[in-house]
mmCIF file of N, CA and C in Angstrom:
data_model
loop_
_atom_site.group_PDB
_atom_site.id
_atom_site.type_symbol
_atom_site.label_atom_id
_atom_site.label_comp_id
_atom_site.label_asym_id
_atom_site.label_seq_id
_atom_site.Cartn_x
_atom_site.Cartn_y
_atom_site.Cartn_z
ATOM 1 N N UNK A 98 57.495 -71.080 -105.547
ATOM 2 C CA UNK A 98 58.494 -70.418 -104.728
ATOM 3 C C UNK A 98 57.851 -69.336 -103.867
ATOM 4 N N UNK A 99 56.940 -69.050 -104.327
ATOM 5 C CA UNK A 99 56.357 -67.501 -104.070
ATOM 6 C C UNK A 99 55.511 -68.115 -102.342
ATOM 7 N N UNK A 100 55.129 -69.214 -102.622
ATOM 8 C CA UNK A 100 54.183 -69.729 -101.723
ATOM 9 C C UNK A 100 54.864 -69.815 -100.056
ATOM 10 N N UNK A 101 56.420 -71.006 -100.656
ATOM 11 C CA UNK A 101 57.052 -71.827 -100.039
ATOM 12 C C UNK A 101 58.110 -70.242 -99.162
ATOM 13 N N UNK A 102 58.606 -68.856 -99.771
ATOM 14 C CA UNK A 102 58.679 -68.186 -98.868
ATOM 15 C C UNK A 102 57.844 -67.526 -98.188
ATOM 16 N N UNK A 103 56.308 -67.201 -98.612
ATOM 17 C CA UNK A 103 55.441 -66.864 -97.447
ATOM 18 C C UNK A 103 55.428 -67.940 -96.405
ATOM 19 N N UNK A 104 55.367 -68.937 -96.463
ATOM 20 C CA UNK A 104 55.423 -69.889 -95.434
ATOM 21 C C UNK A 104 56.657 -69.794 -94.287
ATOM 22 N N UNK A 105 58.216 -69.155 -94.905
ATOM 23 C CA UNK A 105 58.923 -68.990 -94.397
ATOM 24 C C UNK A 105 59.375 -67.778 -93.204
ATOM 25 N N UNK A 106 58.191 -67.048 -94.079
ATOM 26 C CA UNK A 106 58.128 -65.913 -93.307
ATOM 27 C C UNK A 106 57.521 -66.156 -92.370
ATOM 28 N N UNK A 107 56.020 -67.145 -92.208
ATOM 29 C CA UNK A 107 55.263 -67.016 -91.280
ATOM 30 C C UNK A 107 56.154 -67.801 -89.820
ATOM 31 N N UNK A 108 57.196 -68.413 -90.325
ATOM 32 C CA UNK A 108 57.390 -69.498 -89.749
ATOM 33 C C UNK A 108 58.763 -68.616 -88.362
ATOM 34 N N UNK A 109 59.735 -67.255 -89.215
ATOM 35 C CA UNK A 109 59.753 -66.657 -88.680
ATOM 36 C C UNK A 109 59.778 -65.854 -87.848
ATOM 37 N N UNK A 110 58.772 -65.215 -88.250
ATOM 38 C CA UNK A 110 57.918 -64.613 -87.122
ATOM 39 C C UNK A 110 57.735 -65.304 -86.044
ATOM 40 N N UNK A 111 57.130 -66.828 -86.106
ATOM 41 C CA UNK A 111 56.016 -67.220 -84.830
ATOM 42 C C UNK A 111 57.410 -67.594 -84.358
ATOM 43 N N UNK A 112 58.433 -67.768 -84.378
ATOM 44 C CA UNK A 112 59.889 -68.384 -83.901
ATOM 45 C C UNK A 112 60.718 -66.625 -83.338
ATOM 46 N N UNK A 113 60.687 -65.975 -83.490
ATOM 47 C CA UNK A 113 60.614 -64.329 -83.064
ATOM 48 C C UNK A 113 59.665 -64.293 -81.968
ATOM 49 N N UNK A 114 58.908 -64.629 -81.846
ATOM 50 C CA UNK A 114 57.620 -64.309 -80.513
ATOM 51 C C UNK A 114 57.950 -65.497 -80.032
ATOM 52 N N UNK A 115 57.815 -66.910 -79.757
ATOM 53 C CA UNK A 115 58.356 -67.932 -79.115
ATOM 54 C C UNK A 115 59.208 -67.384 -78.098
ATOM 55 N N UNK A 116 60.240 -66.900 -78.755
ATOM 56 C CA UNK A 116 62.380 -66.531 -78.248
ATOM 57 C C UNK A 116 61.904 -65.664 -77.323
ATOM 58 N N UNK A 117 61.289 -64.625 -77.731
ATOM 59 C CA UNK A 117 61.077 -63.811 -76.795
ATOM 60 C C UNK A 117 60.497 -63.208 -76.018
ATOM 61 N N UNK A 118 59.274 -64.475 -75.954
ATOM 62 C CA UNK A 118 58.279 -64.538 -75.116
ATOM 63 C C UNK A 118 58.886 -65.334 -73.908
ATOM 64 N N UNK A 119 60.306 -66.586 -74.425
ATOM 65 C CA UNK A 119 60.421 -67.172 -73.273
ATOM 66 C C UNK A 119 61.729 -66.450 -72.783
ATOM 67 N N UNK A 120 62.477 -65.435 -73.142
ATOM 68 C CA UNK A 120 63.338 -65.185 -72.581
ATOM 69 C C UNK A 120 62.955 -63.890 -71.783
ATOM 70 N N UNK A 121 61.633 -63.009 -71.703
ATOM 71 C CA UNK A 121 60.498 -62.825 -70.888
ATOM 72 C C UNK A 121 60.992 -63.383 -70.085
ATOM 73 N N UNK A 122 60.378 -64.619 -69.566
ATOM 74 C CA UNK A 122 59.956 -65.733 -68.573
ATOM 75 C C UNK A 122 61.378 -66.449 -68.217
ATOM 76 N N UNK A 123 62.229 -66.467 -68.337
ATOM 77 C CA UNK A 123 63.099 -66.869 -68.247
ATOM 78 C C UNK A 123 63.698 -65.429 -67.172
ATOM 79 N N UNK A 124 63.677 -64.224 -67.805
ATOM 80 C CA UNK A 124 64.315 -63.251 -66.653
ATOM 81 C C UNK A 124 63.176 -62.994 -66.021
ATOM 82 N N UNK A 125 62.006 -63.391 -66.037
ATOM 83 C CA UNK A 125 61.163 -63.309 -64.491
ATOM 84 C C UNK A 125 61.270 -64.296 -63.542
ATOM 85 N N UNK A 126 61.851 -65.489 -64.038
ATOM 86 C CA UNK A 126 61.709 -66.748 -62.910
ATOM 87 C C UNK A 126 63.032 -66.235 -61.924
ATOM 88 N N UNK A 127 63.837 -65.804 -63.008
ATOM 89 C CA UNK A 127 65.575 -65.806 -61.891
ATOM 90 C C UNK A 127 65.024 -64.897 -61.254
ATOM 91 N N UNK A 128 64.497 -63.688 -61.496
ATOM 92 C CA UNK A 128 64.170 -62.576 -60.534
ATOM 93 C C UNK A 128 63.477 -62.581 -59.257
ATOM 94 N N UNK A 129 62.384 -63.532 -59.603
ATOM 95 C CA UNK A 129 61.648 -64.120 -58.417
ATOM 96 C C UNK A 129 62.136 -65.397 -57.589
ATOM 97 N N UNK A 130 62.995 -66.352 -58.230
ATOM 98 C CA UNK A 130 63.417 -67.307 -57.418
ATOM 99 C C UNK A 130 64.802 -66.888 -56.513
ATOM 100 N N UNK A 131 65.414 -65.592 -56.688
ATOM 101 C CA UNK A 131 66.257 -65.098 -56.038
ATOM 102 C C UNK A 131 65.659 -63.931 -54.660
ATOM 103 N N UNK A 132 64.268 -63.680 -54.534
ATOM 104 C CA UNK A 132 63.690 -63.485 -53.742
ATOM 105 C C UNK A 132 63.528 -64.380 -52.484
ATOM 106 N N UNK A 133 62.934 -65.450 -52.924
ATOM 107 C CA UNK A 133 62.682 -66.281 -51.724
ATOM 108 C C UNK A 133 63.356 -68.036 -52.725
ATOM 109 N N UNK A 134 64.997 -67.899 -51.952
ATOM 110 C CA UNK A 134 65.711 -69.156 -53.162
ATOM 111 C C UNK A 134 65.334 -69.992 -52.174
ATOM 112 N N UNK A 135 65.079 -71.279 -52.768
ATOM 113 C CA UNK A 135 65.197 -72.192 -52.115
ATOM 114 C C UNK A 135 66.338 -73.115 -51.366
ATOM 115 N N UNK A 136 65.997 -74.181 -50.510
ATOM 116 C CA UNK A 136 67.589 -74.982 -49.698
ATOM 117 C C UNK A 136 68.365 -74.786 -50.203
ATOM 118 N N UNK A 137 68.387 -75.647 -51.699
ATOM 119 C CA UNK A 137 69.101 -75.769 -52.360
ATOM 120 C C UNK A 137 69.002 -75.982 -53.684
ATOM 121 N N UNK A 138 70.125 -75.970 -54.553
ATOM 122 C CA UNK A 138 69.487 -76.569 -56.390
ATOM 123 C C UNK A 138 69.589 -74.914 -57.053
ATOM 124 N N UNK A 139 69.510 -73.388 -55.954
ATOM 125 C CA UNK A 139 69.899 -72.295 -56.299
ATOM 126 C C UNK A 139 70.250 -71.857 -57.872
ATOM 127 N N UNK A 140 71.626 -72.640 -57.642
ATOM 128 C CA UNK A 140 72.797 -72.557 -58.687
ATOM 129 C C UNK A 140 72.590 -73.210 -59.437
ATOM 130 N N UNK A 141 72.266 -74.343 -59.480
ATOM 131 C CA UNK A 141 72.454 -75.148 -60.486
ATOM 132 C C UNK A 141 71.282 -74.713 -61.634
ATOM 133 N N UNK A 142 69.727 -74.004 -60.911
ATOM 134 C CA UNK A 142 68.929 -73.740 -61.664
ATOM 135 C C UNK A 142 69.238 -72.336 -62.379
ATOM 136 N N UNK A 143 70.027 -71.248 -61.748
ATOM 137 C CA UNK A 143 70.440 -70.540 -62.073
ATOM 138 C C UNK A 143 71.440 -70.676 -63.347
ATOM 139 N N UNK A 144 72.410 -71.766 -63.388
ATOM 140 C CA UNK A 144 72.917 -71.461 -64.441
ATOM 141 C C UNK A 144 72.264 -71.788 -65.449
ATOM 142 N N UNK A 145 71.550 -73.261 -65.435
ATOM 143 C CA UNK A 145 70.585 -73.798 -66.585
ATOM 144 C C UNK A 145 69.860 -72.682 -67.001
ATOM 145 N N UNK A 146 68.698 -71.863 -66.290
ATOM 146 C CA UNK A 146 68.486 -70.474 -66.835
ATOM 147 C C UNK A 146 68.984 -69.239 -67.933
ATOM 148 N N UNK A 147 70.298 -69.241 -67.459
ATOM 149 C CA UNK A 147 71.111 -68.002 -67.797
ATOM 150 C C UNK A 147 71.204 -68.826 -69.063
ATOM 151 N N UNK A 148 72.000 -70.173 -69.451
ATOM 152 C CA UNK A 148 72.274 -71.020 -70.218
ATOM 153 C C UNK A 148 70.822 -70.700 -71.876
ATOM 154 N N UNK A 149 69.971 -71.138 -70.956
ATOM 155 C CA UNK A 149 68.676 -71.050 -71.815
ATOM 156 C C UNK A 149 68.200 -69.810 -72.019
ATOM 157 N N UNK A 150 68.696 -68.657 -71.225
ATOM 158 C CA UNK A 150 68.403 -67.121 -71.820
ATOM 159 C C UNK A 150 69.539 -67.228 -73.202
ATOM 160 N N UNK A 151 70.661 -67.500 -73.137
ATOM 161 C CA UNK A 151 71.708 -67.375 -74.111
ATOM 162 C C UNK A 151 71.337 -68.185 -75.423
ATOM 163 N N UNK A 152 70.333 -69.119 -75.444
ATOM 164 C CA UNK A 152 69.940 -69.853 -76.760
ATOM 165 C C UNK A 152 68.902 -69.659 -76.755
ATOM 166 N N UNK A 153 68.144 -68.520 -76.052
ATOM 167 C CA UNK A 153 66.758 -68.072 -76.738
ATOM 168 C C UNK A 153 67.523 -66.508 -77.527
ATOM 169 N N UNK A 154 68.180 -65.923 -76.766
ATOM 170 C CA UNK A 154 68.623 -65.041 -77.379
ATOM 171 C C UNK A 154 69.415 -65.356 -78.869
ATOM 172 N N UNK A 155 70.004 -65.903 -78.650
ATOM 173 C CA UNK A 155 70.679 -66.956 -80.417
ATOM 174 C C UNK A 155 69.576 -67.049 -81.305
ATOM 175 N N UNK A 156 68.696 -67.409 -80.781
ATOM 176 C CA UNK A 156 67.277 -67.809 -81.809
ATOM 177 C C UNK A 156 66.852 -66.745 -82.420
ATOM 178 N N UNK A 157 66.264 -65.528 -81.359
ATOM 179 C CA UNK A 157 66.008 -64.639 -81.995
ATOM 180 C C UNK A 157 66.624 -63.889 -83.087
ATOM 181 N N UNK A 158 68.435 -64.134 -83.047
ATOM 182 C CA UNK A 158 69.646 -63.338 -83.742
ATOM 183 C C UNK A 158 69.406 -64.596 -84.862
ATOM 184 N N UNK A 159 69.138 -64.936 -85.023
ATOM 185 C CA UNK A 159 68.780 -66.098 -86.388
ATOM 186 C C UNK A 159 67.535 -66.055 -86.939
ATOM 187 N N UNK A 160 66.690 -65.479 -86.460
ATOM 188 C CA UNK A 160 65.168 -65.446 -86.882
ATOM 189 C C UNK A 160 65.253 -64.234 -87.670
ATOM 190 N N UNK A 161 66.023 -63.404 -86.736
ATOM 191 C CA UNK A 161 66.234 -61.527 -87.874
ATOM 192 C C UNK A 161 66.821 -62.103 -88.799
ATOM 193 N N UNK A 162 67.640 -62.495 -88.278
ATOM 194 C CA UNK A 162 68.499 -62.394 -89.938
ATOM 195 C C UNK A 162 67.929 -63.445 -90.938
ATOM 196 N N UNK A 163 67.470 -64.259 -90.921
ATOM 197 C CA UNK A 163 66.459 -64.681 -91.618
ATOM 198 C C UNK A 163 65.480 -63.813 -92.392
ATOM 199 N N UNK A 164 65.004 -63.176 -91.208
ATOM 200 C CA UNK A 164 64.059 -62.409 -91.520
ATOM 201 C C UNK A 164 64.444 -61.250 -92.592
ATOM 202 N N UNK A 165 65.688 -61.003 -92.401
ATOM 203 C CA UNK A 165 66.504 -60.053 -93.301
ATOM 204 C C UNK A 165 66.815 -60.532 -94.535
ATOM 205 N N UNK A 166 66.932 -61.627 -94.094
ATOM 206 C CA UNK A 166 67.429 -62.560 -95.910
ATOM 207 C C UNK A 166 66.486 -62.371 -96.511
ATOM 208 N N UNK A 167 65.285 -62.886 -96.237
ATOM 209 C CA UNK A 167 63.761 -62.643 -97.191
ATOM 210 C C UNK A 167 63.780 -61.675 -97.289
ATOM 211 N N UNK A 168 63.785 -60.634 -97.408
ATOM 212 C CA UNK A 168 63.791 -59.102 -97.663
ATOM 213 C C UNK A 168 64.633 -59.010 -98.787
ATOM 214 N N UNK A 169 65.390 -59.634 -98.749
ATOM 215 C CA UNK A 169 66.419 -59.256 -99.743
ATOM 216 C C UNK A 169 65.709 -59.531 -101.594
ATOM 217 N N UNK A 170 66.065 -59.283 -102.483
ATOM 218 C CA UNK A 170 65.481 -59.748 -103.678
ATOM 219 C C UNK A 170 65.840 -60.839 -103.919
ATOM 220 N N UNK A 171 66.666 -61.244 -104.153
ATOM 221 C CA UNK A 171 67.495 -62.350 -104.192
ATOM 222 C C UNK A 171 67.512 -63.260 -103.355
ATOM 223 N N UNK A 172 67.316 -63.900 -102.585
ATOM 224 C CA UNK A 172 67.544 -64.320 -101.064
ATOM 225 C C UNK A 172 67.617 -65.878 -101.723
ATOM 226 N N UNK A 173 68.892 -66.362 -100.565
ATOM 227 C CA UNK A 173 69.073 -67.761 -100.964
ATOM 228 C C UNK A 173 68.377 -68.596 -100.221
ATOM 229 N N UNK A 174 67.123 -69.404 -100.663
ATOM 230 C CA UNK A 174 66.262 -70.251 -99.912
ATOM 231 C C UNK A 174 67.386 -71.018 -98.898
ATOM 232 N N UNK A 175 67.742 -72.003 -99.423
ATOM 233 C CA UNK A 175 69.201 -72.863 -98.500
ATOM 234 C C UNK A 175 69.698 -72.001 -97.183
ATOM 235 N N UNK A 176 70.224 -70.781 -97.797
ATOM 236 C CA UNK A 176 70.704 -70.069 -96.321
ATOM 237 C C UNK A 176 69.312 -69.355 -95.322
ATOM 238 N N UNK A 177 68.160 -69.212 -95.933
ATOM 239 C CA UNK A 177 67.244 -68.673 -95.110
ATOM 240 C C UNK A 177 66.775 -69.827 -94.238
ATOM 241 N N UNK A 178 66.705 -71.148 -94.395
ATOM 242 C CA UNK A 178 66.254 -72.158 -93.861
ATOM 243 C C UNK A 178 67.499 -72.577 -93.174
ATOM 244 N N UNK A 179 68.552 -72.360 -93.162
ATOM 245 C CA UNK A 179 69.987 -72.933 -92.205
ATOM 246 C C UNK A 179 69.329 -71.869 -90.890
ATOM 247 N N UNK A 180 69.349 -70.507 -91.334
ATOM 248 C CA UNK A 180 68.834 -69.837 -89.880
ATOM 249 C C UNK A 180 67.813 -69.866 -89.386
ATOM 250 N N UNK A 181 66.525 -70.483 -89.952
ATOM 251 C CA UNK A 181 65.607 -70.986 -89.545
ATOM 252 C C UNK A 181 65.774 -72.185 -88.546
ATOM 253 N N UNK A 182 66.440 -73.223 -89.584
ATOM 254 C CA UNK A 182 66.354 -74.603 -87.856
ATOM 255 C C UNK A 182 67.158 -74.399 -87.487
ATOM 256 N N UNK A 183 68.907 -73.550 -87.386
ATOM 257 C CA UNK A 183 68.923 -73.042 -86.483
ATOM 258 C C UNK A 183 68.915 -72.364 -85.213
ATOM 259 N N UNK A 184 67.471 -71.788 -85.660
ATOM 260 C CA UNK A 184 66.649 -70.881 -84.399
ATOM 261 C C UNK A 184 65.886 -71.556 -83.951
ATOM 262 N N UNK A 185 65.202 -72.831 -84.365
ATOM 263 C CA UNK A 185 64.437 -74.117 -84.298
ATOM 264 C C UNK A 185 64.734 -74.682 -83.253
ATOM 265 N N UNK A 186 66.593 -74.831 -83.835
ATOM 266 C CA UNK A 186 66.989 -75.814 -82.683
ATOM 267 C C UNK A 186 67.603 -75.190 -81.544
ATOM 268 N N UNK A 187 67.834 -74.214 -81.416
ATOM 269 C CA UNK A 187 68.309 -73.643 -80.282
ATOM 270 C C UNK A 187 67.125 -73.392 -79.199
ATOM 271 N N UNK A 188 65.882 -73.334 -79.811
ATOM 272 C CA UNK A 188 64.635 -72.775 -79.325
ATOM 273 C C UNK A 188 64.621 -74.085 -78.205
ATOM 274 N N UNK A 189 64.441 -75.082 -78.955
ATOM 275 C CA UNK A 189 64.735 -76.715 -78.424
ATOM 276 C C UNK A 189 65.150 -76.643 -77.377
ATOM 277 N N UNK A 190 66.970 -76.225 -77.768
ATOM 278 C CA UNK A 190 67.549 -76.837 -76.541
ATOM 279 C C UNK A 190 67.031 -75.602 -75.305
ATOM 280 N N UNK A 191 67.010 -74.409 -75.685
ATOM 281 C CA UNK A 191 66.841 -73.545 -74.426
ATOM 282 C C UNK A 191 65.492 -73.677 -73.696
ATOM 283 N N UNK A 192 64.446 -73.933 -74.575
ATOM 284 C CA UNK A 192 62.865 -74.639 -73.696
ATOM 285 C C UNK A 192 63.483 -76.023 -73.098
ATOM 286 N N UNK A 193 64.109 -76.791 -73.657
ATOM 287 C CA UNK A 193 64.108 -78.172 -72.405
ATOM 288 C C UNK A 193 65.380 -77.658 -71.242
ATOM 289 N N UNK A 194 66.164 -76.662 -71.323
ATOM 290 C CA UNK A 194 66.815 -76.285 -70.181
ATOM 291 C C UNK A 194 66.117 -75.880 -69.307
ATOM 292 N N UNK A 195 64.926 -74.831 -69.533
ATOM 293 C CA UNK A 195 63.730 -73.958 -68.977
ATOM 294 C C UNK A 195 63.193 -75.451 -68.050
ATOM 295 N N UNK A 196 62.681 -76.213 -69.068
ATOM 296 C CA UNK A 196 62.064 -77.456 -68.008
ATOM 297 C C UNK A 196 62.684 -78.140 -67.045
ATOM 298 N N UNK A 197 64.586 -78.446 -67.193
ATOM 299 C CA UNK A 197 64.761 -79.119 -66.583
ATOM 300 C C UNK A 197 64.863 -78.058 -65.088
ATOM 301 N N UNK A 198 65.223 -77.223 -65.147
ATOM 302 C CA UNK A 198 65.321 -75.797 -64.134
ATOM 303 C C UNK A 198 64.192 -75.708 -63.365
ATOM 304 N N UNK A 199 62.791 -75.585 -64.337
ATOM 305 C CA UNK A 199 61.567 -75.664 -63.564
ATOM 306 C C UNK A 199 61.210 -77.094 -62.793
ATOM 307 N N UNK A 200 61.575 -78.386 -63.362
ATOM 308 C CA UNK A 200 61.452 -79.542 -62.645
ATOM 309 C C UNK A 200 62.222 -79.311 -60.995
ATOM 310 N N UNK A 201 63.796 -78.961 -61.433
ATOM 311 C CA UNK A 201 64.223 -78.972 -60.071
ATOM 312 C C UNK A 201 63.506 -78.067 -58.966
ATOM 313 N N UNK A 202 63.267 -76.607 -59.549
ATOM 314 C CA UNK A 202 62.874 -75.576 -58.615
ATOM 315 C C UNK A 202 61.322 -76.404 -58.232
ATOM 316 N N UNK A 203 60.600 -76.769 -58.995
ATOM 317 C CA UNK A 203 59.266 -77.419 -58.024
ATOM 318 C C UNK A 203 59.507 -78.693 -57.248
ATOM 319 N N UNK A 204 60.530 -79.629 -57.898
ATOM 320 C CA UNK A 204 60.828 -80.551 -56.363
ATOM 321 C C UNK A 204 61.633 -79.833 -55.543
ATOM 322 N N UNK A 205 62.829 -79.395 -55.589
ATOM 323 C CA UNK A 205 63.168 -78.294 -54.272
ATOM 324 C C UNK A 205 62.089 -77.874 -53.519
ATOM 325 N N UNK A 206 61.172 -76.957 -54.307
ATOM 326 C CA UNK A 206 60.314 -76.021 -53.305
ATOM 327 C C UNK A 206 59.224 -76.771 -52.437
ATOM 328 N N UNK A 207 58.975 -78.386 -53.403
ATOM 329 C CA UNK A 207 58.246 -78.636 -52.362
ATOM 330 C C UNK A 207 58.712 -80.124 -51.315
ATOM 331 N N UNK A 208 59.876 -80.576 -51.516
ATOM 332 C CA UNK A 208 60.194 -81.034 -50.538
ATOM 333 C C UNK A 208 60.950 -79.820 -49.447
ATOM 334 N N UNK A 209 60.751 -78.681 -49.408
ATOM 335 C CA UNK A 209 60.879 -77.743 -48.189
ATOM 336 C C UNK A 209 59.281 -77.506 -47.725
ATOM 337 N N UNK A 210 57.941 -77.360 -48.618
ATOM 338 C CA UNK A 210 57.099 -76.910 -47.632
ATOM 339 C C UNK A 210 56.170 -78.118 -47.617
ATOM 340 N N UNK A 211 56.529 -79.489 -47.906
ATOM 341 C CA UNK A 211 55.471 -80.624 -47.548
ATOM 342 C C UNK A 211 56.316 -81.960 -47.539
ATOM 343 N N UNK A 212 57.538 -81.585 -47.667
ATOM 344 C CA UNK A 212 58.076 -83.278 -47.235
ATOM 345 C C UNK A 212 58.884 -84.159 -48.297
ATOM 346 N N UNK A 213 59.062 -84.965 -47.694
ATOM 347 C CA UNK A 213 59.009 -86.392 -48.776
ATOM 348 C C UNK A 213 57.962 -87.414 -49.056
ATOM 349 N N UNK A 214 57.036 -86.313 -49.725
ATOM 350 C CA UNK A 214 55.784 -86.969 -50.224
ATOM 351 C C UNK A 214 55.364 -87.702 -51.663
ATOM 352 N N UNK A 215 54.678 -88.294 -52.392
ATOM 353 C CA UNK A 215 54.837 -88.669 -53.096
ATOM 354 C C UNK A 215 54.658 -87.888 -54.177
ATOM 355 N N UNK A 216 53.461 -86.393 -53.779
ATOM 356 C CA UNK A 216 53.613 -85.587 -54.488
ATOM 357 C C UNK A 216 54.430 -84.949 -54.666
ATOM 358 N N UNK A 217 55.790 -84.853 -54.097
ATOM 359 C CA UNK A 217 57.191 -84.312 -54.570
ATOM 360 C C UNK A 217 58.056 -84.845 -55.184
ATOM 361 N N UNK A 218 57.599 -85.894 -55.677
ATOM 362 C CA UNK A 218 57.923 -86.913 -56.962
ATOM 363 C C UNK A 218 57.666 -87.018 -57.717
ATOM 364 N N UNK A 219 56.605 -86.874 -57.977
ATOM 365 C CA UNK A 219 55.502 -87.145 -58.993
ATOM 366 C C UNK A 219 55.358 -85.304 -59.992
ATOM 367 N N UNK A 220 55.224 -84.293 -59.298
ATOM 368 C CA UNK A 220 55.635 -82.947 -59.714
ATOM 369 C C UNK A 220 56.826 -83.000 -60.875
ATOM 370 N N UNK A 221 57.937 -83.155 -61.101
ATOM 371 C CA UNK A 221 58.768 -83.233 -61.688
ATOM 372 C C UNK A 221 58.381 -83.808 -63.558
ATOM 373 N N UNK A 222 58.063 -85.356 -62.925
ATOM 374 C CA UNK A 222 57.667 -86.142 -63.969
ATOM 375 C C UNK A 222 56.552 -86.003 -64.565
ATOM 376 N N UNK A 223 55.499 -85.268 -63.960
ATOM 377 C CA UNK A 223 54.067 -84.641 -64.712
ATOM 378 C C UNK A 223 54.535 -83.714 -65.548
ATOM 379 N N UNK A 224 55.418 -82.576 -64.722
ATOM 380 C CA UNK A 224 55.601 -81.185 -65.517
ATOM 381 C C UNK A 224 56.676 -81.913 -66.948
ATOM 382 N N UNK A 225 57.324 -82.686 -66.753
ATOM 383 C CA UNK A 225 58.334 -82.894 -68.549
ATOM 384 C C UNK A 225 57.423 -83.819 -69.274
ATOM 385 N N UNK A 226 56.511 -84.197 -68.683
ATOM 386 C CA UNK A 226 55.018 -85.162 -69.441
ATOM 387 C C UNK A 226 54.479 -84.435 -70.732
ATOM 388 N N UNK A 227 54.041 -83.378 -69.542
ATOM 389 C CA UNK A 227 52.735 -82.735 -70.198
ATOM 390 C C UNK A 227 53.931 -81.500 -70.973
ATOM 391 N N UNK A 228 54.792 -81.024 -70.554
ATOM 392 C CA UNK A 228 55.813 -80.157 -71.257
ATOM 393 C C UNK A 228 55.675 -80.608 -73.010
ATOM 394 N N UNK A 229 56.087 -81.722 -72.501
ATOM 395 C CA UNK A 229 56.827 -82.719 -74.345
ATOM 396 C C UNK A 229 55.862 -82.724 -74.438
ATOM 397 N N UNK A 230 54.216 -83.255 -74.178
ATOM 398 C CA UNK A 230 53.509 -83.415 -74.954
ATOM 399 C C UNK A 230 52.882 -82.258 -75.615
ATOM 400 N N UNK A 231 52.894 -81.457 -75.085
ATOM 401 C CA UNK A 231 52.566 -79.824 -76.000
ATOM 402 C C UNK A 231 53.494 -79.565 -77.317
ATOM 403 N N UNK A 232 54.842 -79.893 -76.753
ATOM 404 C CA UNK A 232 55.254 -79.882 -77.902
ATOM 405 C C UNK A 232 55.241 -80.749 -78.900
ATOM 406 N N UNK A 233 55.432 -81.731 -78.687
ATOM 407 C CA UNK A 233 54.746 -82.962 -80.021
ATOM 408 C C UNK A 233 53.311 -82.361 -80.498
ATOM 409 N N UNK A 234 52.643 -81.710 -80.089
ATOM 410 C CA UNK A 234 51.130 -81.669 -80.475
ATOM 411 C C UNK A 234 51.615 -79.810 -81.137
ATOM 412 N N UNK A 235 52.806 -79.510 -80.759
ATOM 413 C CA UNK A 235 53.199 -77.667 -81.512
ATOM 414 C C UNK A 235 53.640 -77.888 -82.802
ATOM 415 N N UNK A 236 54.298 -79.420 -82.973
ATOM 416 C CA UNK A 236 55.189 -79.606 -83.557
ATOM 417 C C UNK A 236 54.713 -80.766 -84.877
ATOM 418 N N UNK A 237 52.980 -80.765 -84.884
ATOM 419 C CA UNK A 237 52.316 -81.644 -85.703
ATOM 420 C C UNK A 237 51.610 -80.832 -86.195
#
């Protein structure tokens, strides 16, 4: 037992720095893409954003209290691990909102400064490639 909650703790933590490393990055992109917005896709990336600030922020409010449960003497393994994937899965859904937001904002931006090229096709489908594959390889 002793083992299986250090593990829980570590697990935690690195889910605490994740959340709020990307919700960081998440209020720097809106900040800067409202500088110079593009044609169009504005809004739509905007809300997906805000969307994915709101379930990184969830994550983190599940990782404390997690984090709070282990603290406790007593702490019920079952409920410390409900707020764990929890925060798991919210982490999930708010990183693939982040991607689909960043897919649009790089085909937007660059069918305005190079066209309908093939590299403004191809941008999209590299970035959720290599995205997922980091995570399959975070997540092994």
């Amino acid at each position: 037992m002793e083992e299986n909650s250090q593990n829980t703790i570590l697990n935690v933590r690195d889910w605490i720095i994740l959340s709020t490393t990307m919700i960081a990055a998440t209020l720097t992109i809106l900040a800067l893409i409202w500088q110079v917005p593009p044609t169009r896709g504005i809004v739509t990336v905007t809300f997906l954003l805000m969307v994915s600030f709101i379930l990184f922020v969830n994550s983190v409010s599940a990782n404390s209290r997690a984090a709070f449960e282990l603290k406790l003497e007593d702490f019920d393994e079952i409920k410390v691990n409900r707020f764990v994937s929890f925060a798991e899965y919210t982490f999930g859904m708010g990183f693939t909102l982040v991607i689909i937001a960043f897919s649009i904002l790089g085909y937007v931006y660059l069918l305005d400064f190079i066209g309908h090229l093939l590299y403004a096709l191809l941008l999209p489908i590299v970035f959720l490639v290599v995205a997922w594959i980091m995570i399959i390889i975070y997540n092994t």
